Coordinates of C-alpha atoms and ligand atoms in Angstrom, one line a residue:
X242 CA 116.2 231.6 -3.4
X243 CA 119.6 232.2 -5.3
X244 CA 121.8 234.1 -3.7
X245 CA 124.6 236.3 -5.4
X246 CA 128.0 236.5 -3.8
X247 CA 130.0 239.4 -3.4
X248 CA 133.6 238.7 -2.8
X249 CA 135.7 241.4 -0.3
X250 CA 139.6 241.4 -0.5
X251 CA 139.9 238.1 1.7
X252 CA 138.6 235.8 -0.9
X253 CA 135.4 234.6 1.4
X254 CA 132.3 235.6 0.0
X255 CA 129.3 237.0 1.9
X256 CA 126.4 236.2 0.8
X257 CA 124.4 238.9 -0.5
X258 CA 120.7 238.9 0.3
X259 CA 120.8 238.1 4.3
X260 CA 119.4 240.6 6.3
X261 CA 122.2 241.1 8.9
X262 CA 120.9 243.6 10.3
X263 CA 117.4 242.0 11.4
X264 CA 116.7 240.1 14.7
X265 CA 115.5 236.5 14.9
X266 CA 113.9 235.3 18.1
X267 CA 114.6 231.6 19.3
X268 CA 111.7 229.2 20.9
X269 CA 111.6 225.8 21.0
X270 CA 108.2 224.6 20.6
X271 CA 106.2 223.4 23.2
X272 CA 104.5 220.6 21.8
X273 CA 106.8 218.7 19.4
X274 CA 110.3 220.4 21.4
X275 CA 111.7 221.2 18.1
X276 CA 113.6 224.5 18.2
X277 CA 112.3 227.3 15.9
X278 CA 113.6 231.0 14.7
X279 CA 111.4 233.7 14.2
X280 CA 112.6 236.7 12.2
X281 CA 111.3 240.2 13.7
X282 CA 113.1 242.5 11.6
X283 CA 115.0 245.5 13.0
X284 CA 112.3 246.3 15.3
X285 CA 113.2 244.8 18.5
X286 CA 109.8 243.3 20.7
X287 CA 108.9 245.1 23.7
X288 CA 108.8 242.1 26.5
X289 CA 106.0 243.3 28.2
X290 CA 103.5 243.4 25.6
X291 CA 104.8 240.6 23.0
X292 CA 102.8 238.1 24.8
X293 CA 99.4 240.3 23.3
X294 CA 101.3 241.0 20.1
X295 CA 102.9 237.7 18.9
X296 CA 101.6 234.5 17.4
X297 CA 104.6 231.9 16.3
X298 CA 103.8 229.1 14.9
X299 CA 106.0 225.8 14.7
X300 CA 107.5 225.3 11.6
X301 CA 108.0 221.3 12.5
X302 CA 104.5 220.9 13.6
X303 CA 102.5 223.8 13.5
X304 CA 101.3 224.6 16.8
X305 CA 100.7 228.3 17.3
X306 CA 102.2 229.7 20.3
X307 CA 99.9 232.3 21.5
X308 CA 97.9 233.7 24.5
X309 CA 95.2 232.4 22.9
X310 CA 96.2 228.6 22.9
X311 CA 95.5 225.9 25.2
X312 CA 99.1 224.4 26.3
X313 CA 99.7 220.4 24.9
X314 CA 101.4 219.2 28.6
X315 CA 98.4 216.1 29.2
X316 CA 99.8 215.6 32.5
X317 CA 99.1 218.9 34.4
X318 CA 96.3 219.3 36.5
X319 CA 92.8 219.6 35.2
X320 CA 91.9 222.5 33.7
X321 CA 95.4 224.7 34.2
X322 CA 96.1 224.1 30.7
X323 CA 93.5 225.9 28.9
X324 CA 94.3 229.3 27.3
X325 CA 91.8 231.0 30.3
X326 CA 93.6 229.7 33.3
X327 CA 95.4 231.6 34.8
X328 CA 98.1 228.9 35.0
X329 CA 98.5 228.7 31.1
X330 CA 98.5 232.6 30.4
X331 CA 101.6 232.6 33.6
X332 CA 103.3 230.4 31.3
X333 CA 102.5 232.4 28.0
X334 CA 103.9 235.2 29.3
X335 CA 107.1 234.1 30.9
X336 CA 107.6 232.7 27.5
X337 CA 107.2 235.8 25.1
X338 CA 109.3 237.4 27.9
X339 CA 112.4 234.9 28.2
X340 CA 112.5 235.1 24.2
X341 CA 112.7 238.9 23.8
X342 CA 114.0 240.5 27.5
X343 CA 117.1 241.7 26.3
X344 CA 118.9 242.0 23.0
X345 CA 120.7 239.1 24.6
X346 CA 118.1 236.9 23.8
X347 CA 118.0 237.6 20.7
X348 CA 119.7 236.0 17.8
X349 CA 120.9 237.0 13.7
X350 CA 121.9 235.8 10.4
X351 CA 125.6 235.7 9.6
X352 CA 126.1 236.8 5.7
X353 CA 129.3 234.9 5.6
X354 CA 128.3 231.6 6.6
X355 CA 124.5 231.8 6.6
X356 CA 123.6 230.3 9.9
X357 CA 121.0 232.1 11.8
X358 CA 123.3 232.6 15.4
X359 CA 122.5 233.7 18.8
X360 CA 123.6 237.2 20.1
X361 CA 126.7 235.9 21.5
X362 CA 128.1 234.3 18.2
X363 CA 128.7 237.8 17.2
X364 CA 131.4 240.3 18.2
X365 CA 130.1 244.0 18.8
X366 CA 129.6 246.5 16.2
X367 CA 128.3 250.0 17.5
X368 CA 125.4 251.6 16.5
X369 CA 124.5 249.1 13.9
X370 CA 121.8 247.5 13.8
X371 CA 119.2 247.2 16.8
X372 CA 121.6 244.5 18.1
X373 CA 125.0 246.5 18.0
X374 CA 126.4 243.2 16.3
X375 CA 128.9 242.7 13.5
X376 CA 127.3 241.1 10.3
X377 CA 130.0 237.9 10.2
X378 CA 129.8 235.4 13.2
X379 CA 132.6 235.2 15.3
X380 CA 133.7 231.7 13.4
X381 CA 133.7 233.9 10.2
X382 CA 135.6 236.9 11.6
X383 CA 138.9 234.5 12.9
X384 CA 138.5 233.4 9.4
X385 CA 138.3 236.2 7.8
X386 CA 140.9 237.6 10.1
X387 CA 143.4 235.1 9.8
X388 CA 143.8 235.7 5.9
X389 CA 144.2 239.5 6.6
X390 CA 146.3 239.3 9.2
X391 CA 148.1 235.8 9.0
X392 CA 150.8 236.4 11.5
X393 CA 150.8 233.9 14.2
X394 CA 149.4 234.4 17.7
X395 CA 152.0 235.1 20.4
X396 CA 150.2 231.5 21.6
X397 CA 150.9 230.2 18.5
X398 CA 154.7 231.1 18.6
X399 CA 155.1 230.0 22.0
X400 CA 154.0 226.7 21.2
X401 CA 155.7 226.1 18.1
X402 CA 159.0 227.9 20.0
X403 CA 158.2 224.5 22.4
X404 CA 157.6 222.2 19.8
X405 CA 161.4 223.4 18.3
X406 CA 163.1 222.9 21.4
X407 CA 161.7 219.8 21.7
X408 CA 162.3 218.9 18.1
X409 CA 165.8 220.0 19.1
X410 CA 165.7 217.5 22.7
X411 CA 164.6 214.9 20.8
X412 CA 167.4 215.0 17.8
X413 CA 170.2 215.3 20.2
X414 CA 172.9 212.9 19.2
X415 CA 171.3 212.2 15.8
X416 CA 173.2 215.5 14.8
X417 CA 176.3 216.4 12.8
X418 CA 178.7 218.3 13.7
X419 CA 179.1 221.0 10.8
X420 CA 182.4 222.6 9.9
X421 CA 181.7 226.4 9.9
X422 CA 185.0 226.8 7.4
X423 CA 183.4 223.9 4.9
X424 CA 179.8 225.6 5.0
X425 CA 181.2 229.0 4.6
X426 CA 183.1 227.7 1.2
X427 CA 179.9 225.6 0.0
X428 CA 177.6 229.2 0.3
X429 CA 180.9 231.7 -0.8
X430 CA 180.3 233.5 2.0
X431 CA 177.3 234.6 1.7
X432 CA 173.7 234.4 3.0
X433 CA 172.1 232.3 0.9
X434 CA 168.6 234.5 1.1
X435 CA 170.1 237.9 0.9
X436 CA 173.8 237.1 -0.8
X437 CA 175.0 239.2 1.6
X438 CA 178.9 238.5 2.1
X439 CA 179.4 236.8 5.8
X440 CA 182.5 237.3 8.3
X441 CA 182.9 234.0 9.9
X442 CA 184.6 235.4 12.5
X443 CA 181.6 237.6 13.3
X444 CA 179.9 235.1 14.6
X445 CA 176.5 237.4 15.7
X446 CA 176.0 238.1 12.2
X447 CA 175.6 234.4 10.6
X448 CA 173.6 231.5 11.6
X449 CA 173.1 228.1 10.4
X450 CA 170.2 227.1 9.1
X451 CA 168.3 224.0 9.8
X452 CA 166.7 223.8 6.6
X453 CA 164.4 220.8 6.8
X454 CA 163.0 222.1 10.8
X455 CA 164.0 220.4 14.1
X456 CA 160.4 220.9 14.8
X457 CA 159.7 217.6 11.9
X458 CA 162.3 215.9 13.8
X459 CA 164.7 216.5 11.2
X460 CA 168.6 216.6 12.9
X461 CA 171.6 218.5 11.3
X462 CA 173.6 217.5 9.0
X463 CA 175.7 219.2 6.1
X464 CA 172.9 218.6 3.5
X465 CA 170.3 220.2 5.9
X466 CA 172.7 223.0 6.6
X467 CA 172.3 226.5 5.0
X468 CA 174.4 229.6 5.7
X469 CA 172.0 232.5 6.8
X470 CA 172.5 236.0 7.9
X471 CA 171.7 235.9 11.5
X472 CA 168.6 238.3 10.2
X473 CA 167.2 236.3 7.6
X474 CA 167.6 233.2 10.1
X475 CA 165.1 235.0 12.5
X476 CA 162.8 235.1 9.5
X477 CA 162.7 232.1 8.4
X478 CA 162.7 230.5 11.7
X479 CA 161.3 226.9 12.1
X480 CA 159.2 227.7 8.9
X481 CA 159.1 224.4 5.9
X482 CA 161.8 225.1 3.1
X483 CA 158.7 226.0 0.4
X484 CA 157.8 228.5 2.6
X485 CA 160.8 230.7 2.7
X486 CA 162.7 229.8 0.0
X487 CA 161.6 230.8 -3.7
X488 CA 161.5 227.7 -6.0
X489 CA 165.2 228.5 -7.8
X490 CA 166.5 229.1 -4.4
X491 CA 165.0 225.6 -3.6
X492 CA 166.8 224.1 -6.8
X493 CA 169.8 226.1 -5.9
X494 CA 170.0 224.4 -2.6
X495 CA 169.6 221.0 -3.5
X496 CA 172.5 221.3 -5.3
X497 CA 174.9 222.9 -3.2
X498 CA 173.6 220.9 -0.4
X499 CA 172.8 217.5 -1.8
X500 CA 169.4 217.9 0.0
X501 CA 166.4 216.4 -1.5
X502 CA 164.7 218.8 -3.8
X503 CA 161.4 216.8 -3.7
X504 CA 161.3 216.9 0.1
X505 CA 162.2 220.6 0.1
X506 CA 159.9 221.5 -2.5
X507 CA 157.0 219.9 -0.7
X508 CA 153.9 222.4 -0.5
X509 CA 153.7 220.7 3.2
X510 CA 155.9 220.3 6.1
X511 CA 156.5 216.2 6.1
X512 CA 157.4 214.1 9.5
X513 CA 160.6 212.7 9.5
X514 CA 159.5 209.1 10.3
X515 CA 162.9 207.8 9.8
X516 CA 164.9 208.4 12.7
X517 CA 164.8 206.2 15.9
X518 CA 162.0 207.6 17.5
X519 CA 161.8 205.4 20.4
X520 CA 165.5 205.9 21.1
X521 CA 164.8 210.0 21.0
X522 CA 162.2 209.2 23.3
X523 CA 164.0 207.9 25.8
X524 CA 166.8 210.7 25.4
X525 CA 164.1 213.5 26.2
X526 CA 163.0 211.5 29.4
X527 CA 166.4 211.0 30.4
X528 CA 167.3 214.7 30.1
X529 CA 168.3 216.1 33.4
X530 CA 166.9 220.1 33.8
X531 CA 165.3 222.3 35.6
X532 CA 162.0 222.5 33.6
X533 CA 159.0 220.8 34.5
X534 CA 159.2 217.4 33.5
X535 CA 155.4 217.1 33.6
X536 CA 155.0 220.1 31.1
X537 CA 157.6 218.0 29.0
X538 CA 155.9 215.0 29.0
X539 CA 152.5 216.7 28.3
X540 CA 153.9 218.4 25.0
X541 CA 155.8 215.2 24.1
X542 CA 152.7 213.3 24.3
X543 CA 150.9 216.1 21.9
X544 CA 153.6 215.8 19.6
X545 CA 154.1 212.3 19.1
X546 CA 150.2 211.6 18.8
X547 CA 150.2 214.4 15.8
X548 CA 153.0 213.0 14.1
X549 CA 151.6 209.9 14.4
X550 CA 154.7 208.4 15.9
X551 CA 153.5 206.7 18.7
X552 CA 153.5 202.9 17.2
X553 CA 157.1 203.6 16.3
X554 CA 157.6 203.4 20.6
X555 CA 158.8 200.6 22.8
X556 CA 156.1 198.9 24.9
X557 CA 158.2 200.5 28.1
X558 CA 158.1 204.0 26.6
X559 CA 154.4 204.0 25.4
X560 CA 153.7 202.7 29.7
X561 CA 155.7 206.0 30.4
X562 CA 153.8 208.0 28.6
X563 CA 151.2 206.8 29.6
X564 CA 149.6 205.7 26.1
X565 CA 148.9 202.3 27.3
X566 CA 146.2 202.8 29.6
X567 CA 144.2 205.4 27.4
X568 CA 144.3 202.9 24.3
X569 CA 142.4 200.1 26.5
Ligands
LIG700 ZN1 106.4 222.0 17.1
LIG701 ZN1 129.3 232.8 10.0

């Protein structure tokens, strides 16, 4: 069947002939163990009679599942598998009831992503539907949710807040030391976002900053320096170049900077493979402070694996790390 898309503000389609609204009940078949969905519509079963109402037939090997079937298990007692015992209809029962008890048990059709999804796949929706569900899974709604509403998680920015001190660990003593009077005459006093004019001696008001992020392992140095307002500093954060700056303000800085405008310019952030990893390495470890070094360790060992920096260690550091033994 074709199905027409409509599209909603977020750019994901939904697909337009699922009935979200209708319940689908779940089995898996007794005789081939495959697991089947039955669609009931927005009706939901009553458990107590379904067993005298419903006939489901596998769709993998077409065995009906009914009161009035014999059960295919060849290795139960004489007898206690045909459809009169008492045994089988037990078993009949119990499993029209197990399938349809609650609205729990039920499951539904996502129109974003298609998939037919038990009960719990689905946030709640009141008074909509006989399942009270919303008519996106919940894989679909973060989705969905994360292109209207793209700021990051306070999760999120704690760990990236981690990632830049580490970043910042890491790069200590591979930084310059900037002069605030040099980088105040290269940007004419001014914040280079807003071209507001800057007091130096107001220090509250300015910041430097690190253009190419810490949090890449990239250290400071005047051509990775830009003067900020301490506002437009807090915006821009540990964010990539491209994604603050506009693409003249990217050309703008290369220039007065000496900065590489293809790095810059790059849609995404890019490692900085080149500075002596091993050597920072050994720095962060060495660090005497308060914080737990195990929570240290933990995030440097994240860090470095999704860099991919961890061939660029020395034999003693990947032992510390403890990369060694999880490679054997
Ligand atoms: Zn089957
Ligand atoms: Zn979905």
């Amino acid at each position: 069947m074709p199905r027409r898309k409509t599209t909603n503000t977020t750019g994901i389609p939904r697909l337009a002939d699922i009935p979200y609204h209708d319940a689908w009940v779940s089995y898996v078949c007794v005789n081939c163990k495959e697991p089947n969905l039955v669609r009931i519509g927005q009706i939901l079963l009553d458990p107590r009679s379904a067993y005298t109402t419903q006939k489901w037939q596998c769709l993998h090997c077409g065995f009906m599942h009914s009161k009035e079937s014999d059960l295919p298990f060849t290795n139960w007692p004489e007898g206690s598998t045909l459809s009169e015992s008492i045994v089988t209809q037990r078993f009949w029962n119990a499993l029209f009831v197990a399938s349809t008890e609650q609205p729990q048990s039920y499951w539904k059709q996502c129109n974003v992503c298609g998939r037919v999804l038990p009960f719990h796949a689905f946030s709640k929706h009141s008074s909509w539907g006989p399942l009270q569900r919303q008519m996106e899974c919940r894989g679909c709604k973060g989705a969905i949710n994360a292109i209207l509403n793209p700021e990051r998680t306070d999760q999120q920015l704690f760990e990236s807040s981690i990632r830049r001190r580490l970043g910042d660990l890491l790069l200590q003593g591979e930084d310059e030391t900037i002069s605030f009077d040099e980088l105040f005459k290269r940007f004419n006093s001014r914040c280079f976002k807003t071209k507001q004019k800057l007091d130096i001696n107001d220090r509250n008001s300015w910041a430097v900053d690190h253009i190419l992020p810490s949090k890449y392992l990239y250290p400071l140095k005047v051509s990775n320096a830009a003067l900020l307002s301490r506002r437009a500093n807090e915006n821009k954060r540990d964010r990539w170049p491209n994604e603050f700056y506009t693409n003249s303000e990217l050309v703008e800085l290369a220039k007065l900077t000496g900065a590489d405008l293809h790095l810059l310019s790059s849609k995404r952030p890019v490692i900085n493979t080149s500075i002596d990893v091993d050597a920072c390495v050994t720095r962060v470890l060495a660090v005497h402070e308060q914080s737990n070094l195990w929570k240290r360790v933990s995030e440097l060992k994240k860090m470095l694996i999704s860099y991919g920096l961890i061939n660029k260690l020395s034999q003693e550091n990947k032992q510390l790390l403890g990369y060694e033994k999880e490679s054997k």
